[in-house]
Tab-separated table of C-alpha atoms and ligand atoms in Angstrom:
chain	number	residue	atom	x	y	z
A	989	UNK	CA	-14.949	-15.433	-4.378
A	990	UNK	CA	-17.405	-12.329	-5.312
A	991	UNK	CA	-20.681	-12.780	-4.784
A	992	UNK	CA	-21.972	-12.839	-8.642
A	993	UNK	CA	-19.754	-15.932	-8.844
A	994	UNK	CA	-20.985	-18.091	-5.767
A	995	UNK	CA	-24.197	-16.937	-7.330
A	996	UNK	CA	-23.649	-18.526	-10.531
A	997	UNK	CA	-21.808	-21.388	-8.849
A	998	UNK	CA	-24.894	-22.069	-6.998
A	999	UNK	CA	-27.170	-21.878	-9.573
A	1000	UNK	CA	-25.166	-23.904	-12.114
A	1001	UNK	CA	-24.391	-26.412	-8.711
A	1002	UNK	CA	-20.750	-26.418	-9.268
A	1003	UNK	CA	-18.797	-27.129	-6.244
A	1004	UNK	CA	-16.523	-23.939	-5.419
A	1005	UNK	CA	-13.067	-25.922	-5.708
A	1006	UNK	CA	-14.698	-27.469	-9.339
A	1007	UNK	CA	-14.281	-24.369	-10.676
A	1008	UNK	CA	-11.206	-23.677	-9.892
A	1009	UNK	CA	-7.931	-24.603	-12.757
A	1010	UNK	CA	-4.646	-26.355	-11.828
A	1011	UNK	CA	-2.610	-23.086	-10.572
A	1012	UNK	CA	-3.375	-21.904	-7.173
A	1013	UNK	CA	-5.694	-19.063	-6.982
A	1014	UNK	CA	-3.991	-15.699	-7.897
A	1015	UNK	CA	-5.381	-13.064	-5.551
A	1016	UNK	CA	-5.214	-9.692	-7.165
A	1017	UNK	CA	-7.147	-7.718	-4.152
A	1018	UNK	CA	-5.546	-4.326	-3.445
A	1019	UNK	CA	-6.068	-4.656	-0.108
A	1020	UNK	CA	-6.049	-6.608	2.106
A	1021	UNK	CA	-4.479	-8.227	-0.541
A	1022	UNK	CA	-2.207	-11.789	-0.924
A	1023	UNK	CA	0.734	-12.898	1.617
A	1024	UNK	CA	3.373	-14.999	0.450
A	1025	UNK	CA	2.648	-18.389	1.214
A	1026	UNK	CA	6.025	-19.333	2.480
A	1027	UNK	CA	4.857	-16.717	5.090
A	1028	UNK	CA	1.412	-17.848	5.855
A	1029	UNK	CA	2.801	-22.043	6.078
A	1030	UNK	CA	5.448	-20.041	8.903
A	1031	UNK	CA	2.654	-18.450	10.668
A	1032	UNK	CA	0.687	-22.170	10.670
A	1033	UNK	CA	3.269	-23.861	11.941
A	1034	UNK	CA	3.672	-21.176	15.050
A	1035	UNK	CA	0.061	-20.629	15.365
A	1036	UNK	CA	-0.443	-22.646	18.480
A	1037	UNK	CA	3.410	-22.381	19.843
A	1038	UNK	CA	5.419	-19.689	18.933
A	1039	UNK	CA	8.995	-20.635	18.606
A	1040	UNK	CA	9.217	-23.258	21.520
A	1041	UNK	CA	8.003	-20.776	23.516
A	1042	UNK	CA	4.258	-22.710	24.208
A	1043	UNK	CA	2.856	-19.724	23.577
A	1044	UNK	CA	0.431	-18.596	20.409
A	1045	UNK	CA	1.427	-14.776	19.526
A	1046	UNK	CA	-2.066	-13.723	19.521
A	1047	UNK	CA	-2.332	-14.661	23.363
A	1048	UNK	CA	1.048	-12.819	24.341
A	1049	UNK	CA	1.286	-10.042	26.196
A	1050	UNK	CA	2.542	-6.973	24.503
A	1051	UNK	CA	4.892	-6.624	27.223
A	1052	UNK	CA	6.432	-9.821	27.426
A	1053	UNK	CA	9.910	-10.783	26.563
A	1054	UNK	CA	8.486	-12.761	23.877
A	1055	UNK	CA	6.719	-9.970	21.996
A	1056	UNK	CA	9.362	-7.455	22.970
A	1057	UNK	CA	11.673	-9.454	20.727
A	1058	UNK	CA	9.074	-10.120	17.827
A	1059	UNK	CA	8.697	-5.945	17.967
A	1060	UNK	CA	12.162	-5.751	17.643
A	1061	UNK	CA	12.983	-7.866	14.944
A	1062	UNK	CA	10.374	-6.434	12.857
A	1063	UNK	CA	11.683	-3.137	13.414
A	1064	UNK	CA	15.240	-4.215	12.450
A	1065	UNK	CA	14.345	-5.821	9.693
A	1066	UNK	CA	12.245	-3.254	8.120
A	1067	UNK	CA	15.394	-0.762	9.408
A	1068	UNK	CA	17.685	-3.103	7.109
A	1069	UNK	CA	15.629	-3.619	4.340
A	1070	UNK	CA	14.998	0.255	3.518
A	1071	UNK	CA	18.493	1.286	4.623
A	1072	UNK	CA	16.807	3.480	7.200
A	1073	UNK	CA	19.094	6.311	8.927
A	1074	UNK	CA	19.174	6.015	12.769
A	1075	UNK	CA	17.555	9.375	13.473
A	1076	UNK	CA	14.408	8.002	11.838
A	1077	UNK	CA	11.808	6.470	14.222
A	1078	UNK	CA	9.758	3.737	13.993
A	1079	UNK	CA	6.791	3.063	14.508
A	1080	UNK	CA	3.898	0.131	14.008
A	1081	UNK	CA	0.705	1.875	14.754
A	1082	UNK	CA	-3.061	1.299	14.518
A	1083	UNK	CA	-5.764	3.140	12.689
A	1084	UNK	CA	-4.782	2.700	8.965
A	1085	UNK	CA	-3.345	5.417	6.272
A	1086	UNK	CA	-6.326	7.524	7.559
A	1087	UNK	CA	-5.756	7.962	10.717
A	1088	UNK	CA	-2.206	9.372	9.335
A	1089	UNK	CA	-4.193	12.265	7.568
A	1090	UNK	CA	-4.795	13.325	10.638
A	1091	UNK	CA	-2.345	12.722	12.789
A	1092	UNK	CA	0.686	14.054	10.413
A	1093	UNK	CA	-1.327	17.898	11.006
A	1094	UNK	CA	-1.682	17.037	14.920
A	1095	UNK	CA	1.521	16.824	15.494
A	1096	UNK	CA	3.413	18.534	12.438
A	1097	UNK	CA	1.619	21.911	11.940
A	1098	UNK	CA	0.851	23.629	15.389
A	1099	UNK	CA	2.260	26.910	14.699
A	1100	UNK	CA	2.147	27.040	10.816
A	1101	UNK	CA	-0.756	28.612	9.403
A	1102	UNK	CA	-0.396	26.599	6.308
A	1103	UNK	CA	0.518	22.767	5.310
A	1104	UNK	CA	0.547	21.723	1.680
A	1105	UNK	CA	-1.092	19.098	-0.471
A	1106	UNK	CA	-0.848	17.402	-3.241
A	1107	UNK	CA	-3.966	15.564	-4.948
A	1108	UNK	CA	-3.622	13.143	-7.560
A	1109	UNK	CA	-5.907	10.560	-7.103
A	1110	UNK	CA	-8.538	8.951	-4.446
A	1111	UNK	CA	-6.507	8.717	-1.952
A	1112	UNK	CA	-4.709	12.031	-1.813
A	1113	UNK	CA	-7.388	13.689	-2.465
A	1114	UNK	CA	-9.650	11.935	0.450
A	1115	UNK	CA	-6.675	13.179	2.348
A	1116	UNK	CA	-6.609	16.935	1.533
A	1117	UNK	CA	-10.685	16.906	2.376
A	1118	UNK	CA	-9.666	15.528	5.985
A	1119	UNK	CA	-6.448	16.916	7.285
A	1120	UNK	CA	-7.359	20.245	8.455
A	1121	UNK	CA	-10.257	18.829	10.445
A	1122	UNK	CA	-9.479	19.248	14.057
A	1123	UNK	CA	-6.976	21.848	13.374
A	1124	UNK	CA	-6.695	25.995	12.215
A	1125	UNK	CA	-4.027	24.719	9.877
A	1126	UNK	CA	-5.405	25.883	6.604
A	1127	UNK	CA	-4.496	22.916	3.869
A	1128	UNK	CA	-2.913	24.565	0.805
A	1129	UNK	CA	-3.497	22.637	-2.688
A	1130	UNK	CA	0.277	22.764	-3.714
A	1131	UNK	CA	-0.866	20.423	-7.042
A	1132	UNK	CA	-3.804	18.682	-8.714
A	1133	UNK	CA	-3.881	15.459	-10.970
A	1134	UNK	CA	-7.288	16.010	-11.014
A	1135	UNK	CA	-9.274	18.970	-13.948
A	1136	UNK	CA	-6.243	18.936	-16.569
A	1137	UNK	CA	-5.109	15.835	-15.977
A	1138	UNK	CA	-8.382	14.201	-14.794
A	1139	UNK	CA	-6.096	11.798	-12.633
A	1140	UNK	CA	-4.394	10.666	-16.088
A	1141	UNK	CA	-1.075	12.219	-15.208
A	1142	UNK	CA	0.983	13.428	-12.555
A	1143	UNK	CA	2.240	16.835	-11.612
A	1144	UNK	CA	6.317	16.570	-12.031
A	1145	UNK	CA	7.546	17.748	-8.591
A	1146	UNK	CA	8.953	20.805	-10.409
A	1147	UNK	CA	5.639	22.139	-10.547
A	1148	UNK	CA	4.370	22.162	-7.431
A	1149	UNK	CA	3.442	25.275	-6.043
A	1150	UNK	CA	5.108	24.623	-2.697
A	1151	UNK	CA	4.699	27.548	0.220
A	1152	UNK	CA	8.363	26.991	1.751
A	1153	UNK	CA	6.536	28.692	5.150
A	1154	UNK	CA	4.126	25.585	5.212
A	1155	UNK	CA	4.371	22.996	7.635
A	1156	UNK	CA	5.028	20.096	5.264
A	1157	UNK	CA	4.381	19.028	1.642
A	1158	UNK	CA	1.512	15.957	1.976
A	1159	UNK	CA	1.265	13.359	-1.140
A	1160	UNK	CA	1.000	10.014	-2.156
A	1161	UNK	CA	3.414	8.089	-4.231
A	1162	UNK	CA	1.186	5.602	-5.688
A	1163	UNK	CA	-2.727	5.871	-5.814
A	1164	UNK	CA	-4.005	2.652	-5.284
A	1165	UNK	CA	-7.186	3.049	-6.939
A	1166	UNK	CA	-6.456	5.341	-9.800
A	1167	UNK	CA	-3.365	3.231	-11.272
A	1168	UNK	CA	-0.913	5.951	-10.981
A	1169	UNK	CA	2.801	5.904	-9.288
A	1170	UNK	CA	5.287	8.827	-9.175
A	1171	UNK	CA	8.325	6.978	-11.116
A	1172	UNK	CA	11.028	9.072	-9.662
A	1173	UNK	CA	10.531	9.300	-6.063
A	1174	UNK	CA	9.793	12.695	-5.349
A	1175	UNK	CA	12.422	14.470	-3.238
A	1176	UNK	CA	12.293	19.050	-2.270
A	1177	UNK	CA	15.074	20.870	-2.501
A	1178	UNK	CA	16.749	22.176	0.429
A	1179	UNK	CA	15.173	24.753	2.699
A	1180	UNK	CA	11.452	23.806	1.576
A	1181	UNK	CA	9.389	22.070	4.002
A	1182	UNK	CA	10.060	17.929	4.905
A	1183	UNK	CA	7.836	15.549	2.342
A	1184	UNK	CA	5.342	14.001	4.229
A	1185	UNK	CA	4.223	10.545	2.075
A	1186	UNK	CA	1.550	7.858	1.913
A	1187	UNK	CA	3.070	5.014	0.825
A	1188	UNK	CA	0.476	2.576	1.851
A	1189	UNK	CA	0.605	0.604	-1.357
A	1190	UNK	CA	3.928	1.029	-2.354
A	1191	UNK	CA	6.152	0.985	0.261
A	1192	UNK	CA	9.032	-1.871	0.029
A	1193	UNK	CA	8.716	-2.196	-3.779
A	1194	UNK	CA	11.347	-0.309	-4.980
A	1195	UNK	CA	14.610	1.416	-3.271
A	1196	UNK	CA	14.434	4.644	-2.207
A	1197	UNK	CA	15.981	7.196	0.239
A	1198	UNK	CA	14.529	7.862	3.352
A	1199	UNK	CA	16.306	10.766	4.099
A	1200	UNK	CA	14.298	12.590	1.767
A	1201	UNK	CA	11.133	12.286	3.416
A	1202	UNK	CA	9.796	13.848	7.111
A	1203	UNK	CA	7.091	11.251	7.570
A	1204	UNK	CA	6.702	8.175	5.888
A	1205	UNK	CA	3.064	6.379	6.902
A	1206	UNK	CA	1.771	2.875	5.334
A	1207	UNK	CA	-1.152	1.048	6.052
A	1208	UNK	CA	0.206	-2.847	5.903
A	1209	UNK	CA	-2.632	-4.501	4.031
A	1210	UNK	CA	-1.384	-3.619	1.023
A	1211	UNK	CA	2.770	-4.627	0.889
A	1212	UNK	CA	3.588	-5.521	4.157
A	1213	UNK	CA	1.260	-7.880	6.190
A	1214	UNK	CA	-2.177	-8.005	7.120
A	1215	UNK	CA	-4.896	-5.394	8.573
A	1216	UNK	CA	-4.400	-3.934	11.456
A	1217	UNK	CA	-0.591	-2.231	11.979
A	1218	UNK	CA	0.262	1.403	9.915
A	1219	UNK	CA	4.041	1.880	9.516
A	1220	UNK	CA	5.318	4.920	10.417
A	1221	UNK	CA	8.576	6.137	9.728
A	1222	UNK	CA	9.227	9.610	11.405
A	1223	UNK	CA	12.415	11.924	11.242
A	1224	UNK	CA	13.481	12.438	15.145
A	1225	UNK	CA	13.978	15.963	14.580
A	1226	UNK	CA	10.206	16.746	13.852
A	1227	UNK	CA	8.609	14.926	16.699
A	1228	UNK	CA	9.987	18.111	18.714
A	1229	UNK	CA	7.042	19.316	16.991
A	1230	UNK	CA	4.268	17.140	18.584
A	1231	UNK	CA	1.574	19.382	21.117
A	1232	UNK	CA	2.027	18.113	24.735
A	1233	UNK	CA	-1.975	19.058	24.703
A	1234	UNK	CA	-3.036	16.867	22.221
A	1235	UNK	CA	-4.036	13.210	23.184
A	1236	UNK	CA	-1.042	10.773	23.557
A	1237	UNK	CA	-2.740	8.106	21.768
A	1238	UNK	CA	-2.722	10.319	18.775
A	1239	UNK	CA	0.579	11.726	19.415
A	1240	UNK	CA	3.631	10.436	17.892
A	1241	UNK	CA	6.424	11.445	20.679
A	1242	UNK	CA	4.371	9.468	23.364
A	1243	UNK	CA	4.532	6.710	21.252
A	1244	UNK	CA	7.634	6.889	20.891
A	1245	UNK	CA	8.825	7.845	24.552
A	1246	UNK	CA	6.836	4.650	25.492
A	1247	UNK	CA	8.861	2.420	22.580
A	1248	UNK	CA	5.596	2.045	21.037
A	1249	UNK	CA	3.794	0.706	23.877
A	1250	UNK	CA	1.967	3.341	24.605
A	1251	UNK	CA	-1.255	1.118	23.998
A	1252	UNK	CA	-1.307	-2.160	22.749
A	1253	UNK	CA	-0.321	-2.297	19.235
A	1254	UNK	CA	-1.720	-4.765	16.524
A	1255	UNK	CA	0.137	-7.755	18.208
A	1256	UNK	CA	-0.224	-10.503	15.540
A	1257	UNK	CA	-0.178	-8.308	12.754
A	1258	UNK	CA	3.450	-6.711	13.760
A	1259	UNK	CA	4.388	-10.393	14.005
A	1260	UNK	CA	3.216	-10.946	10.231
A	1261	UNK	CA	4.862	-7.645	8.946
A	1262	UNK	CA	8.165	-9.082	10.588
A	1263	UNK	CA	7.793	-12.591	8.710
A	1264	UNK	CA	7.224	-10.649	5.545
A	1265	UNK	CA	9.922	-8.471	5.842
A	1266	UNK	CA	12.197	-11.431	6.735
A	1267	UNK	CA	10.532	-13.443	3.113
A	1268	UNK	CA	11.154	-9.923	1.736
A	1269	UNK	CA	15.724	-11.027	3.227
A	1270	UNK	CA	15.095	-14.228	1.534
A	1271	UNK	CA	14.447	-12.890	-1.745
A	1272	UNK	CA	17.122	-10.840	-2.078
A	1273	UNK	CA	16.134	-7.309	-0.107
A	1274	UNK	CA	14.372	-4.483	-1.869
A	1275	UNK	CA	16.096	-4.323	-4.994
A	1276	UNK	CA	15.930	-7.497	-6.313
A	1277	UNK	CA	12.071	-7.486	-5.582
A	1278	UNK	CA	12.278	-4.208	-7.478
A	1279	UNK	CA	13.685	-5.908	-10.321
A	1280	UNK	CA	10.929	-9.017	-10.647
A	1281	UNK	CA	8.176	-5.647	-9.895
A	1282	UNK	CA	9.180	-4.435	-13.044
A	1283	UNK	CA	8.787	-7.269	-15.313
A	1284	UNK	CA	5.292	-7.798	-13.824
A	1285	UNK	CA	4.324	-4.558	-14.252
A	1286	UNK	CA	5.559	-4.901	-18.039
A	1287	UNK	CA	3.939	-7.961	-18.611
A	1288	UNK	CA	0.849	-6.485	-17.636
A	1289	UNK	CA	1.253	-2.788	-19.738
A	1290	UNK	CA	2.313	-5.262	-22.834
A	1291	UNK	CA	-1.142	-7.002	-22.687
A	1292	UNK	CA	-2.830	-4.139	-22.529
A	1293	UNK	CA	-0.960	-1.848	-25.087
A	1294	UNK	CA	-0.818	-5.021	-27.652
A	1295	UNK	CA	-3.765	-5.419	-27.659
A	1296	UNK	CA	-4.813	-3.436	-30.477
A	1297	UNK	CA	-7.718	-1.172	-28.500
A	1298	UNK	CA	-9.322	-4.203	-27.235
A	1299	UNK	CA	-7.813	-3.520	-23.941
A	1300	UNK	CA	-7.699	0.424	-22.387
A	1301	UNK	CA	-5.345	1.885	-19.621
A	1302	UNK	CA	-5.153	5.511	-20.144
A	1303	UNK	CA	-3.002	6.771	-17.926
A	1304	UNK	CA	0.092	8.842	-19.126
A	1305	UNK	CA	3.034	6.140	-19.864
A	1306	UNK	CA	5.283	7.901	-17.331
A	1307	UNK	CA	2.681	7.880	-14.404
A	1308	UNK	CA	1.415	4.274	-14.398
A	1309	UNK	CA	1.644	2.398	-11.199
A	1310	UNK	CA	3.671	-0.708	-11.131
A	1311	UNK	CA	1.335	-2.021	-8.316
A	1312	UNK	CA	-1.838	-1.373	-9.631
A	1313	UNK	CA	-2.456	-2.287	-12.985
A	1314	UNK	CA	-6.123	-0.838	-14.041
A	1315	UNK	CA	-7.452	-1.423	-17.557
A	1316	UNK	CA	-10.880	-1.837	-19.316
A	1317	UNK	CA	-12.353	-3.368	-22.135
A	1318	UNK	CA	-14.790	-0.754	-24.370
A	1319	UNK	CA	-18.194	-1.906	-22.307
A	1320	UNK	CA	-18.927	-2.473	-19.144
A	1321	UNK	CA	-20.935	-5.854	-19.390
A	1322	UNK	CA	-17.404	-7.190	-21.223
A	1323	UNK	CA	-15.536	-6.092	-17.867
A	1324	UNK	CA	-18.322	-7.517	-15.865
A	1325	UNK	CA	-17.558	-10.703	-17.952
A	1326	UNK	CA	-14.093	-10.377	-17.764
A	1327	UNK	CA	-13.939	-10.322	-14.081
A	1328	UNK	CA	-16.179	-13.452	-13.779
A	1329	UNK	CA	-14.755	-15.591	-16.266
A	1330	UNK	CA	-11.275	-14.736	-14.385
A	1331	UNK	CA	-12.768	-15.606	-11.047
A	1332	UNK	CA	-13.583	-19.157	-12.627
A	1333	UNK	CA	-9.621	-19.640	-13.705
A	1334	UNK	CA	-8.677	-18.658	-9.982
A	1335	UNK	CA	-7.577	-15.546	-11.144
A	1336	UNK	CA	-9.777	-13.294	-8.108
A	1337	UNK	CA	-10.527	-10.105	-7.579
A	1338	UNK	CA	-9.893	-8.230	-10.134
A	1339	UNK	CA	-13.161	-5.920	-10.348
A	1340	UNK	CA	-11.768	-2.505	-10.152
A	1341	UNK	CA	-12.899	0.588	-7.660
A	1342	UNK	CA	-16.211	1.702	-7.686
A	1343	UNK	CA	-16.139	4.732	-8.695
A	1344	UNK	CA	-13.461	3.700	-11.122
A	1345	UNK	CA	-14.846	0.738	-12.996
A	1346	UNK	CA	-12.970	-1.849	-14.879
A	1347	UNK	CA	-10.422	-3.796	-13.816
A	1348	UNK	CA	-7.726	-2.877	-11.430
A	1349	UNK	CA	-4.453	-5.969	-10.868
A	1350	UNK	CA	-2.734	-5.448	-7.808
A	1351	UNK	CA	0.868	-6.826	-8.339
A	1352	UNK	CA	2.307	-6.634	-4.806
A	1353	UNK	CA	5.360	-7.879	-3.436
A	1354	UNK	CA	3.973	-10.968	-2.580
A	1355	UNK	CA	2.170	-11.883	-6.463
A	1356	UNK	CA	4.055	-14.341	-8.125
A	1357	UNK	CA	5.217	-13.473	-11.451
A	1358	UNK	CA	3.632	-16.979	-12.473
A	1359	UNK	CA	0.404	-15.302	-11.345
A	1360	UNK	CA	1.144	-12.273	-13.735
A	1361	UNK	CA	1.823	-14.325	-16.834
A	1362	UNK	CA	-1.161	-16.556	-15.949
A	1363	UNK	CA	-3.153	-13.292	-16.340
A	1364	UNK	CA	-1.601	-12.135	-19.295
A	1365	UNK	CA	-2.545	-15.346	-20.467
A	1366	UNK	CA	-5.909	-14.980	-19.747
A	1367	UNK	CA	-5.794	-11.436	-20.845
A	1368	UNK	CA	-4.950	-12.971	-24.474
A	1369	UNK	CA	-7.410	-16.027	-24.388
A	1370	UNK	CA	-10.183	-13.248	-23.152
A	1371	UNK	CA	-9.881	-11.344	-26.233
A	1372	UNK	CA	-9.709	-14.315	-28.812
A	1373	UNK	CA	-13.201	-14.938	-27.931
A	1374	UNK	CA	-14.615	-11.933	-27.585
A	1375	UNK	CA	-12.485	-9.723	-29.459
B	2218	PLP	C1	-5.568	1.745	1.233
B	2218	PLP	C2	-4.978	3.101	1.249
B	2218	PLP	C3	-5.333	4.051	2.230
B	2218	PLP	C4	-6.343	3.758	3.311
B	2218	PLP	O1	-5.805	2.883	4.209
B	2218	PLP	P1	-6.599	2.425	5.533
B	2218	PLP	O2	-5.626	1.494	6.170
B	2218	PLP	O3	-7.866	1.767	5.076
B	2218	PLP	O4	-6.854	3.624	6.348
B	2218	PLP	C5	-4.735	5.283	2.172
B	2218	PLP	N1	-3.822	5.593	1.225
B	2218	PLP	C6	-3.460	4.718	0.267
B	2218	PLP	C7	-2.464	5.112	-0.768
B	2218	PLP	C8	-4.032	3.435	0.249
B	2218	PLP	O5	-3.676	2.555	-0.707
């Protein structure tokens, strides 16, 4: 619970679980955001004694047989689940999405004068500012979102000004905190340079092909698993790229010479990505996940857009995010309202960016659509008193 709401728990002495309606609590936190709870009951159960093994995960050694196998798995599974070619790498690695600014000009761009970016939103943008650090590689602005578009719209891949002599073409496919989401993933024609993608809060939510990309890096808080591991997905081809003189930990062959063990990775959160991903089986695999995405997304958009005004998400209709939902109300004490009232149904942390305002919904893999239509609900009862 946010801090304005223990606050007026406290002073209005309600008891924290009081408050709270019949559903569960619906945890709308971009990140890190909710688990499925199948997942989470697993991860109980094998907290102390890991598969008859008598050992707790967290207390294995990265190099045992034990973990070994739970690296593997993982890596299968994710392999399966996004159809991923053999002569793509995996990786789980620490650091977060940022660290992957970096990194993807460390080892991609020695020799190139130039790599491009695209910017259209917080995230991409936070990344164009940071990627040359370290580096001569000059960072070419291949697109904006940003002036014209004010982060309302996306550039169509068509019009990106790409330098085919750059090292690769940098972008994310769904900005977390501005609401948007490229609805046809992006793919470069032949003979321009390999896509290089953040797909921190997006990856695993629809189908798509891998072969299109160089580099595919993901944070897992978002749609994977909890803090701590980064995804990366690398094409085997470019990691003849990597500097022998930069430092191992930050380069991606030695992690990959030493099957990811150059360091210790994230141990219990590689374990968690590798239950989700075998929930994620369960459900059907990518594309039925994709399916039940879309109706929550469109539950949400239908709330907002039926609401006669009383409810405002202006991004363009072809460039909003399916994961992140943002809206407002016309004043910011209403959204301040909003997001407290919510937070007394159970339905938590919906208080959008700060620099953003409003409300943002993060609809992950793991939301329930029951969580969704609860909101919508809300959405609806919200506005009948105060509309
Ligand atoms: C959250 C996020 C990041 C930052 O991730 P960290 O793991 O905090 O480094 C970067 N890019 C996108 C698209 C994100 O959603």
């Amino acid at each position: 619970m946010c801090k304005a709401v223990l606050q007026f728990l406290h002073t209005h002495r309600i008891r924290k679980k009081a408050a709270m309606s019949a559903h569960p609590i619906y945890n709308f936190s971009a990140g890190p955001a909710v688990l499925p709870e199948a997942v989470l009951r697993t991860a109980q159960q094998e907290m102390l004694d890991y598969n008859g093994t008598g050992f707790p995960v967290m207390a294995m050694s990265h190099r045992s047989d034990m973990f070994l196998s739970i690296l593997h798995h993982a890596e299968q599974d994710l392999r399966q689940l996004l159809n991923i070619p053999s002569n793509y790498k995996i990786l789980f690695l620490q650091g977060g999405a940022t660290t992957q600014f970096n990194m993807a000009v460390l080892n991609l761009a020695r020799g190139f004068s130039t790599a491009d970016a695209v910017v259209t939103g917080n995230w991409s943008r936070i990344a164009y500012e940071q990627m040359g650090r370290l580096t001569d590689t000059e960072i070419r602005l291949a697109a904006h979102g940003g002036g014209q578009y004010a982060y309302k719209n996306l550039p169509a891949v068509e019009d990106w000004d790409v330098n085919p002599n750059s090292a690769f073409v940098h972008f994310a496919i769904n900005e977390t905190v501005n609401g948007l989401q490229y609805q046809n993933v992006p793919k470069l024609s032949d003979g321009l340079p390999p896509l290089v993608c953040d797909m921190s809060s997006e990856i695993l939510s629809r189908e798509f092909d891998v072969s299109d990309y160089g580099l595919i890096y993901a944070g897992a808080q978002k749609n994977i698993g909890p803090a701590g591991a980064t995804v990366v997905i690398i094409r085997e081809d470019l990691l003849e790229r990597c500097p022998n003189d930069i430092p191992d930990v930050f380069n991606y062959r030695s992690h990959i010479n030493r099957d990811g063990m150059y360091n210790t990775p994230s141990t219990y959160a590689v374990y968690m990505s590798g239950l989700v991903f075998r929930w994620l089986q369960t459900q059907g695999g990518v594309k039925k996940i994709e399916a039940v995405n879309r109706i929550k997304a469109q539950t949400l958009y239908e709330a907002i857009d039926g609401s006669g005004g009383f409810y405002i998400n202006d991004i363009h209709p072809d460039a909003r995010s399916k994961m992140n939902v943002v809206f407002k109300t016309a004043s910011e004490d209403l959204d301040h309202r909003f997001v407290l009232e919510a937070e007394l149904q159970g339905l938590c942390l919906l208080k959008g960016y700060k620099t953003v305002g409003g409300m943002r919904a993060s609809i992950y893999n793991a939301m329930p659509l029951e969580g969704v239509n609860a909101l919508a609900d809300f959405m609806k009862d919200f506005q009948r008193r105060y509309g």
